[in-house]
Amino acid sequence: MKETPVLSSAEKKELRLKRIYLLLPLLSLALLFLLWILAATGTNKDSFPSPLAVWERFLLIMKRPVKDYTIFGHVLQSLRRIFSTLVVAWITGISFGVLTGWNRKADALLSPLFTAFRSVPPLAWIPLITIWFGTGEGSQMLIVYTGCIASIVVNTQAGLKNVAKMYLDVGTVFNASSRQMLFQIAIPSALDAVFAGVRTSTSAAWMVVLAAEMLGGKSGVGFLIVRGMDSLDLPLVLMSMIFIGVVGAMLAVLTQIVEGVLCPWTRKKSA
Amino acid sequence: MSMDEKKIRLRLEHISQSYVVKNEVRCAVDDVTLDVYDNEFLVVLGPGHCGKSVLLNIIAGIEKPVAGQMFLDGGRLLKSDERIGMVFQKLALMPWKTVMANVEFGPEVRGVAKGERRAAAQKYIDLVGLTGFEKAYPNELSGGMKQRVGIARAYTNNPEILLMDEPFGQLDAQTRYAMQEEIMKIWEMEKRTLVFVTNNIEEAVYLGDRIVLLTRCPGRVKQVYPIGLPRPRDTVDPQFLRIRKEISQNTDLAL
Ligand SMILES: Nc1ncnc2c1ncn2[C@@H]1O[C@H](COP(=O)(O)OP(=O)(O)O)[C@@H](O)[C@H]1O
Ligand SMILES: [Mg+2]
């Protein structure tokens, strides 16, 4: 494209549009907040807490923790739980995905097992896990594991199966060994797929950990929300929900940033 | 120097390649016999889809021909060989590697120590005019610059025979002329045996010591033209134009 005055006015227009596109989401959020206030004033105070009631509940839990933890404490408990599980899931899932995505024999041998496992939705594992292992920390992590392992495996596998032939041709011309083909070409070229898996598994883990904590956990936001339900403490429920949403969104942004740091070439492409 | 004095580096004998597409055998390269001499600039000229890339891929060991034999310095050539390098038509730069990492890939694969391969890579990065872009990623570069990275990568591995598959095919005319001069300059500084594929007659006459003209699908050797014009060549010189016309009258190329 050439630098012409026409383009610079188009750029100005684009800048204006950009500002509008930044403002619109804020507007819709403000609208939601307004609706919340209206709904809360129009209905029974106990069944629909107002923003103010939620705020007060927040101040209260900061002063008087529920089961030893403030809301931030519970969020951290849940985060600790998902990340200690995710690390295990990433290591095992990426290894499995690389093995079956790269080696056809391993694929034929192991992938049917994985498909069978994956056909059962993660939540369906909960009763079995609870009966066998109880509701302790280990079981909760196992539930999270069943919830996040599939996406990491599937994405890694796809990444390794779809390595562009031209990169492998480069390896052939330079006489790369099969080990070099895998570690220098196939895995790096699959990294964006692996990262898609990392992102999806993180958000899946954040969802499933709540379910796990609701079943008799002693800490975490899932526990907190059930505690609110049991004691009909709706401000507590609503506040937990807000934190779950905000933390979920932050996790999505965080994984994106980590991907940009670890795979700088993807960052520069989108810029 | 006459042709018969020259040493044969690479010899192709009756090379054919065909593929089965939808239960039909489709011939891509048909009975190509060809000698490539030491340090010559050989241009393989042919229309699109006539099997030029297939032919280079066979020489590079990326695919095996259905028939025929190849010899490098008299010995059978059966698989990819370190003495043969390639500049790819689709560039095939690795987007996850910086310019430096892409260029030093060959020696890295061979296990050359870091300092040594960096020095080799830097030499060719400088030679193709990419000094200062060592840390850039391929997708930050223009088409012409990417092509330079591909050329530097091939040279850095120090091959004796260099295959170039339509390296300038994607470039605009301006950049293309600049790169043609550049590659000529590099070839004169760093004598190698070059097999250069193109579908552009002018480019072929500008660059080649010899031009091997292929037929339209499947690729067969139609004629070999030795080009004796002195370098640097002038694309509007009457001699140049005469050769160019002679070749274009003999081809199915639209030009
Ligand atoms: N792996 C393949 N399978 C089937 N057909 C192929 C394959 N590779 C090349 N061809 C066909 O062979 C012909 C020659 O291709 P190519 O060598 O790429 O042409 P070009 O001369 O433009 O480089 C084309 O018709 C192409 O479709
Ligand atoms: Mg081609």
XYZ file of C-alpha atoms and ligand atoms in Angstrom:
554
model
C 0.000 0.000 0.000
C 1.201 3.495 -0.765
C 1.140 6.467 1.559
C -1.534 8.750 0.151
C -3.732 11.392 1.761
C -6.738 9.166 0.998
C -5.315 6.487 3.206
C -4.549 8.828 6.065
C -8.161 9.928 6.227
C -9.106 6.272 6.125
C -6.726 5.753 9.002
C -8.436 8.474 10.949
C -11.732 6.782 10.330
C -10.265 3.512 11.488
C -9.025 5.146 14.671
C -12.509 6.512 15.344
C -13.976 3.082 14.735
C -11.405 1.541 17.063
C -12.494 3.892 19.818
C -16.112 3.001 19.233
C -15.253 -0.673 19.370
C -13.496 -0.092 22.688
C -16.455 1.815 24.085
C -19.241 -0.543 23.029
C -18.274 -3.411 25.374
C -18.076 -0.979 28.301
C -21.515 0.295 27.356
C -23.044 -3.172 27.343
C -21.417 -3.963 30.691
C -22.840 -0.764 32.160
C -26.226 -1.732 30.799
C -26.015 -5.140 32.433
C -25.148 -3.508 35.738
C -28.121 -1.177 35.416
C -30.449 -4.094 34.678
C -29.086 -5.882 37.733
C -29.907 -2.876 39.945
C -33.386 -2.593 38.470
C -34.050 -6.318 38.855
C -32.790 -6.294 42.425
C -34.988 -3.348 43.433
C -38.043 -4.859 41.738
C -37.843 -8.261 43.416
C -37.547 -9.774 46.821
C -34.310 -8.717 48.469
C -33.521 -12.269 49.649
C -33.910 -13.958 46.287
C -32.087 -11.358 44.226
C -29.319 -9.478 46.009
C -28.429 -5.999 44.814
C -24.869 -5.002 43.779
C -24.604 -3.234 47.109
C -25.495 -6.406 49.027
C -22.864 -8.343 47.088
C -20.304 -5.658 47.813
C -21.115 -5.781 51.488
C -20.814 -9.553 51.449
C -17.391 -9.116 49.898
C -16.318 -6.767 52.689
C -17.637 -9.221 55.240
C -15.751 -12.223 53.911
C -12.589 -10.147 53.881
C -13.119 -9.451 57.579
C -14.586 -12.826 58.585
C -13.184 -15.604 56.393
C -15.323 -18.644 55.574
C -13.467 -21.800 56.627
C -10.158 -19.987 57.144
C -10.090 -18.311 53.747
C -11.193 -14.958 52.393
C -12.572 -14.921 48.856
C -9.061 -14.428 47.518
C -7.886 -17.360 49.609
C -10.575 -19.568 48.091
C -9.730 -18.399 44.569
C -6.075 -19.207 45.219
C -7.032 -22.651 46.553
C -8.924 -23.381 43.362
C -6.086 -22.021 41.231
C -3.529 -24.114 43.095
C -5.704 -27.160 42.520
C -6.088 -26.608 38.772
C -2.480 -25.670 38.136
C -1.002 -28.587 40.023
C -3.310 -30.801 37.989
C -2.683 -28.966 34.736
C 1.073 -29.418 35.013
C 0.561 -33.175 35.267
C -2.022 -33.072 32.455
C 0.234 -31.037 30.174
C 3.220 -33.308 30.698
C 1.283 -36.528 30.205
C -1.075 -35.157 27.547
C 1.598 -33.565 25.383
C 3.765 -36.686 25.614
C 0.834 -38.879 24.646
C -0.210 -36.517 21.864
C 3.313 -36.310 20.426
C 3.737 -40.079 20.593
C 0.437 -40.896 18.880
C 0.550 -37.939 16.508
C 4.027 -38.764 15.220
C 4.311 -42.541 15.424
C 1.715 -44.402 13.374
C 2.108 -47.652 15.269
C 1.657 -45.941 18.616
C -1.337 -44.155 17.135
C -2.962 -47.412 15.998
C -2.233 -49.057 19.334
C -3.125 -46.311 21.805
C -5.560 -43.937 20.152
C -8.581 -46.291 20.358
C -8.105 -46.425 24.140
C -8.006 -42.680 24.288
C -11.086 -42.333 22.080
C -12.963 -44.721 24.369
C -11.939 -42.693 27.414
C -12.815 -39.432 25.721
C -16.296 -40.565 24.689
C -17.330 -40.442 28.339
C -17.904 -36.818 29.377
C -15.631 -35.805 32.267
C -18.509 -35.207 34.690
C -19.661 -38.818 34.257
C -16.443 -39.930 35.934
C -17.317 -38.128 39.145
C -19.428 -40.836 40.821
C -16.866 -43.551 40.157
C -13.976 -41.434 41.327
C -15.884 -40.386 44.451
C -16.768 -43.973 45.345
C -13.262 -45.261 44.773
C -11.202 -42.417 46.157
C -13.543 -40.300 48.286
C -13.837 -36.537 48.035
C -10.370 -35.567 49.187
C -7.771 -33.474 47.441
C -6.589 -36.392 45.289
C -10.069 -37.120 43.973
C -10.669 -33.486 43.170
C -7.473 -33.344 41.178
C -8.373 -36.559 39.405
C -11.714 -35.061 38.395
C -9.974 -31.977 37.067
C -7.561 -34.236 35.205
C -10.361 -36.114 33.457
C -11.840 -32.765 32.505
C -8.797 -31.217 30.897
C -6.703 -34.049 29.483
C -8.684 -34.569 26.255
C -8.222 -31.111 24.778
C -4.487 -31.116 25.324
C -4.087 -34.565 23.766
C -6.354 -33.871 20.794
C -4.696 -30.583 19.915
C -1.162 -31.909 20.271
C -2.034 -34.935 18.173
C -3.566 -32.796 15.440
C -0.541 -30.495 15.464
C 1.854 -33.378 14.916
C -0.263 -35.058 12.290
C -0.493 -31.866 10.249
C 3.141 -30.807 10.082
C 3.487 -29.162 6.654
C 5.323 -31.459 4.268
C 7.580 -28.650 3.103
C 9.199 -28.341 6.543
C 9.863 -32.056 6.609
C 11.305 -31.761 3.089
C 13.758 -29.191 4.420
C 14.769 -31.733 7.045
C 15.205 -34.390 4.371
C 17.391 -32.176 2.188
C 19.580 -31.314 5.175
C 19.766 -34.990 6.124
C 18.125 -34.545 9.511
C 17.848 -37.667 11.654
C 14.363 -38.809 12.667
C 15.071 -37.445 16.117
C 15.925 -34.050 14.662
C 12.847 -34.237 12.438
C 10.712 -34.638 15.554
C 12.379 -32.203 17.923
C 13.610 -29.547 15.501
C 10.786 -29.549 12.988
C 7.613 -31.405 13.921
C 7.226 -30.291 17.534
C 8.083 -26.611 16.950
C 5.730 -26.441 13.982
C 2.999 -27.994 16.142
C 3.508 -25.524 18.985
C 0.577 -23.292 18.128
C -1.715 -26.309 18.123
C -0.232 -27.423 21.452
C -0.898 -23.968 22.828
C -4.483 -24.070 21.636
C -4.669 -27.239 23.748
C -3.069 -25.506 26.711
C -5.626 -22.703 26.507
C -8.642 -24.988 26.190
C -7.414 -27.311 28.915
C -6.940 -24.375 31.269
C -10.472 -23.115 30.817
C -11.838 -26.661 31.015
C -9.936 -27.209 34.261
C -11.347 -24.000 35.700
C -14.861 -25.228 34.965
C -14.423 -28.749 36.243
C -12.632 -27.752 39.444
C -15.831 -26.013 40.565
C -17.795 -29.210 40.128
C -15.117 -31.124 42.015
C -15.135 -28.650 44.901
C -18.904 -28.651 45.121
C -18.820 -32.318 46.109
C -17.619 -31.961 49.641
C -14.469 -29.940 49.203
C -13.247 -27.879 52.120
C -11.938 -24.897 50.197
C -12.101 -23.238 46.806
C -14.694 -21.122 45.032
C -16.767 -24.216 44.215
C -16.964 -24.972 47.914
C -17.853 -21.361 48.640
C -20.716 -21.272 46.182
C -22.214 -24.459 47.647
C -21.804 -23.030 51.142
C -23.763 -19.984 49.964
C -26.454 -22.201 48.491
C -26.784 -24.316 51.634
C -27.096 -21.306 53.907
C -29.274 -19.399 51.408
C -26.583 -16.744 51.408
C -27.307 -15.414 47.926
C -24.904 -12.483 48.038
C -22.155 -15.043 48.671
C -23.314 -17.131 45.697
C -23.431 -14.144 43.392
C -20.090 -12.840 44.572
C -18.488 -16.253 43.985
C -19.986 -16.328 40.502
C -18.514 -12.949 39.685
C -15.090 -14.061 40.873
C -15.349 -17.259 38.859
C -16.105 -15.254 35.733
C -13.377 -12.702 36.273
C -10.721 -15.316 37.102
C -11.785 -17.392 34.092
C -11.347 -14.393 31.811
C -7.993 -13.592 33.392
C -6.793 -17.150 32.822
C -7.675 -16.859 29.142
C -5.696 -13.637 28.828
C -2.815 -15.065 30.845
C -2.398 -18.154 28.655
C -2.443 -15.900 25.606
C 0.335 -13.785 27.075
C 2.389 -16.833 28.010
C 1.996 -18.120 24.459
C 3.240 -14.791 23.118
C 6.298 -15.011 25.360
C 7.105 -18.650 24.584
C 6.274 -18.450 20.860
C 7.289 -14.925 19.861
C 6.751 -15.601 16.133
C 2.991 -16.016 16.643
C 2.861 -12.732 18.537
C 4.593 -10.841 15.764
C 2.285 -12.267 13.137
C -0.819 -10.992 14.832
C 0.697 -7.562 15.474
C 36.594 -24.097 -22.615
C 34.492 -26.586 -24.514
C 31.824 -28.741 -22.964
C 33.630 -32.046 -23.314
C 36.554 -30.838 -21.203
C 34.218 -30.140 -18.331
C 33.877 -32.553 -15.490
C 30.462 -34.115 -15.024
C 29.235 -33.733 -11.444
C 25.684 -34.967 -11.631
C 24.230 -37.344 -14.156
C 20.576 -38.248 -14.572
C 19.780 -41.300 -16.660
C 16.264 -41.983 -17.889
C 14.613 -40.461 -14.834
C 10.832 -40.825 -14.853
C 8.233 -40.048 -12.256
C 4.518 -40.689 -12.267
C 1.707 -40.634 -9.755
C -1.552 -42.465 -9.450
C -4.288 -39.872 -9.270
C -7.885 -41.097 -9.156
C -6.932 -44.555 -10.448
C -5.080 -43.004 -13.351
C -1.352 -42.997 -13.856
C -0.205 -39.446 -14.411
C 3.284 -38.956 -15.747
C 5.119 -35.911 -14.360
C 8.686 -36.458 -15.551
C 9.388 -38.608 -18.573
C 12.758 -40.157 -19.347
C 14.993 -37.238 -18.475
C 18.658 -37.794 -19.207
C 20.946 -34.964 -18.314
C 24.515 -34.164 -17.325
C 25.362 -31.300 -15.029
C 28.934 -30.025 -15.272
C 31.186 -28.779 -12.540
C 30.549 -25.155 -11.563
C 28.091 -24.530 -14.354
C 24.946 -22.474 -14.073
C 22.374 -24.811 -15.533
C 18.882 -23.498 -16.049
C 15.945 -25.858 -16.359
C 13.246 -24.018 -18.255
C 9.699 -25.229 -18.688
C 6.055 -24.235 -18.429
C 4.130 -24.511 -15.167
C 3.237 -28.003 -13.957
C 5.637 -29.677 -16.364
C 7.501 -31.476 -13.607
C 10.333 -29.073 -12.811
C 9.783 -29.248 -9.046
C 9.357 -32.997 -9.219
C 12.684 -33.278 -11.013
C 14.481 -31.200 -8.385
C 12.787 -33.090 -5.560
C 14.086 -36.311 -7.059
C 17.646 -34.962 -7.244
C 17.345 -33.680 -3.668
C 16.173 -37.077 -2.423
C 12.744 -35.840 -1.350
C 11.062 -38.336 -3.643
C 12.161 -41.480 -5.408
C 11.741 -41.772 -9.184
C 9.767 -44.716 -10.580
C 12.529 -45.299 -13.111
C 16.045 -44.174 -13.865
C 19.308 -43.688 -12.044
C 21.308 -40.772 -10.755
C 25.039 -40.446 -10.230
C 26.930 -37.893 -8.231
C 30.646 -37.771 -9.060
C 30.281 -41.229 -10.546
C 28.660 -42.823 -7.462
C 24.992 -43.845 -7.318
C 22.776 -41.206 -5.764
C 19.988 -42.969 -3.913
C 18.923 -40.619 -1.147
C 19.378 -37.060 0.027
C 23.043 -36.157 0.023
C 24.896 -33.502 2.000
C 26.643 -32.374 -1.142
C 23.327 -31.245 -2.604
C 21.462 -28.208 -1.304
C 18.120 -26.727 -2.236
C 16.296 -23.411 -2.327
C 12.616 -24.251 -2.172
C 9.896 -22.875 -4.428
C 7.635 -22.418 -1.402
C 10.537 -20.943 0.595
C 9.854 -23.331 3.472
C 11.439 -21.052 6.031
C 10.581 -22.188 9.509
C 8.391 -19.482 11.001
C 9.396 -20.437 14.545
C 13.065 -19.812 13.862
C 14.763 -16.452 13.528
C 16.660 -15.602 10.354
C 19.884 -16.722 12.030
C 18.377 -19.993 13.259
C 16.932 -20.709 9.828
C 20.210 -20.006 8.069
C 22.332 -22.093 10.445
C 19.919 -25.043 10.282
C 22.093 -27.143 7.956
C 25.273 -27.088 10.057
C 23.190 -27.387 13.217
C 21.717 -30.636 11.938
C 25.218 -31.848 11.126
C 26.269 -31.104 14.712
C 28.675 -28.261 13.909
C 29.659 -26.292 17.026
C 27.665 -23.158 17.658
C 30.456 -20.621 17.140
C 31.525 -22.151 13.885
C 28.053 -22.439 12.387
C 27.158 -18.906 13.519
C 30.204 -17.604 11.681
C 29.266 -19.510 8.530
C 25.656 -18.322 8.734
C 26.728 -14.728 9.328
C 28.942 -14.803 6.273
C 26.019 -15.676 4.006
C 23.554 -13.448 5.807
C 25.953 -10.594 5.047
C 26.467 -11.826 1.506
C 22.736 -11.777 0.687
C 22.395 -8.366 2.334
C 20.416 -9.290 5.433
C 22.879 -7.934 7.978
C 20.928 -6.604 10.936
C 17.973 -8.951 10.426
C 19.508 -11.959 12.189
C 16.999 -11.841 15.025
C 13.935 -11.155 12.868
C 11.324 -13.841 12.236
C 10.470 -14.776 8.638
C 6.970 -13.315 8.808
C 8.455 -9.907 9.558
C 10.302 -9.935 6.231
C 9.268 -9.008 2.695
C 9.072 -11.626 -0.049
C 12.472 -10.714 -1.475
C 14.098 -10.849 1.944
C 12.573 -14.240 2.684
C 13.972 -15.529 -0.558
C 17.397 -14.253 0.480
C 17.103 -16.186 3.741
C 16.351 -19.333 1.740
C 19.417 -18.735 -0.419
C 21.644 -18.034 2.594
C 20.366 -21.183 4.295
C 21.253 -23.310 1.293
C 24.733 -21.780 0.902
C 25.557 -22.003 4.616
C 25.398 -25.780 4.486
C 28.185 -25.527 1.899
C 26.711 -27.846 -0.729
C 28.658 -28.556 -3.900
C 25.530 -28.620 -6.005
C 22.764 -26.144 -5.382
C 19.228 -26.651 -6.641
C 17.007 -23.585 -6.894
C 13.325 -24.086 -7.581
C 11.839 -20.953 -9.160
C 13.396 -18.885 -6.389
C 12.150 -15.597 -7.826
C 8.775 -16.791 -9.053
C 6.798 -14.979 -6.352
C 8.648 -11.677 -6.571
C 7.567 -8.520 -8.353
C 9.482 -7.656 -11.539
C 11.655 -5.019 -9.862
C 12.790 -7.278 -7.034
C 13.181 -10.119 -9.466
C 15.742 -8.243 -11.578
C 17.624 -7.198 -8.464
C 17.722 -10.783 -7.216
C 18.880 -12.102 -10.581
C 21.862 -9.778 -10.458
C 22.450 -10.725 -6.856
C 22.444 -14.454 -7.538
C 24.835 -13.911 -10.447
C 27.153 -11.990 -8.149
C 27.032 -14.711 -5.500
C 27.583 -17.416 -8.072
C 30.672 -15.666 -9.382
C 32.050 -15.156 -5.860
C 31.181 -18.601 -4.541
C 31.500 -20.945 -7.467
C 29.064 -23.815 -7.153
C 27.267 -26.054 -9.538
C 23.825 -24.545 -9.850
C 20.645 -26.112 -11.167
C 18.178 -23.275 -11.445
C 14.541 -23.890 -12.354
C 12.420 -21.195 -13.945
C 9.481 -20.702 -16.280
C 10.796 -17.315 -17.416
C 12.724 -17.319 -20.709
C 14.418 -13.974 -20.148
C 15.585 -15.054 -16.699
C 16.910 -18.289 -18.174
C 18.907 -16.534 -20.901
C 20.151 -13.908 -18.453
C 21.491 -16.477 -15.988
C 22.330 -19.759 -17.635
C 25.503 -21.274 -19.031
C 23.159 -23.822 -20.521
C 19.403 -23.997 -20.725
C 17.569 -27.288 -20.633
C 14.179 -26.763 -22.182
C 11.465 -29.130 -20.979
C 8.244 -30.008 -22.771
C 4.801 -29.393 -21.406
C 3.372 -32.154 -19.233
C 4.977 -34.605 -18.792
C 8.403 -33.005 -18.560
C 10.779 -34.321 -21.208
C 14.029 -32.733 -22.396
C 13.128 -30.911 -25.590
C 16.392 -29.181 -26.316
C 19.575 -28.006 -24.611
C 20.900 -24.533 -25.439
C 24.434 -23.516 -24.546
C 24.488 -19.765 -23.937
C 27.855 -18.294 -24.779
C 27.033 -14.651 -24.110
C 29.543 -12.790 -21.944
C 28.480 -11.632 -18.473
C 27.024 -9.390 -17.248
C 24.410 -9.909 -19.909
C 22.375 -7.168 -21.445
C 18.728 -8.105 -21.824
C 18.234 -5.793 -24.826
C 21.410 -6.802 -26.630
C 20.470 -8.112 -30.157
C 22.258 -11.406 -29.492
C 20.346 -11.846 -26.252
C 17.056 -11.108 -27.954
C 17.835 -13.508 -30.793
C 18.442 -16.391 -28.385
C 15.407 -15.470 -26.403
C 13.272 -15.486 -29.531
C 14.725 -18.766 -30.708
C 13.828 -20.438 -27.431
C 10.393 -18.924 -27.199
C 9.541 -20.118 -30.720
C 10.438 -23.598 -29.578
C 8.287 -23.640 -26.465
C 4.696 -23.930 -25.474
C 5.327 -21.111 -23.046
C 3.141 -18.114 -23.484
C 5.372 -15.055 -23.432
N 2.810 -36.009 -5.052
C 2.134 -35.816 -6.205
N 1.000 -36.526 -6.441
C 0.330 -36.344 -7.597
N 0.674 -35.492 -8.564
C 1.779 -34.764 -8.390
C 2.571 -34.885 -7.204
N 3.618 -34.040 -7.298
C 3.495 -33.426 -8.491
N 2.392 -33.857 -9.143
C 1.966 -33.420 -10.470
O 3.059 -33.441 -11.333
C 3.017 -32.354 -12.224
C 4.291 -31.567 -12.171
O 4.366 -30.837 -10.959
P 5.540 -29.827 -10.596
O 6.836 -30.516 -10.732
O 5.236 -29.260 -9.276
O 5.387 -28.705 -11.720
P 6.294 -27.426 -11.938
O 6.992 -27.667 -13.230
O 5.362 -26.279 -12.028
O 7.231 -27.321 -10.790
C 1.804 -31.520 -11.857
O 0.751 -31.818 -12.744
C 1.479 -31.990 -10.476
O 0.094 -31.914 -10.231
Mg 7.390 -25.975 -9.332
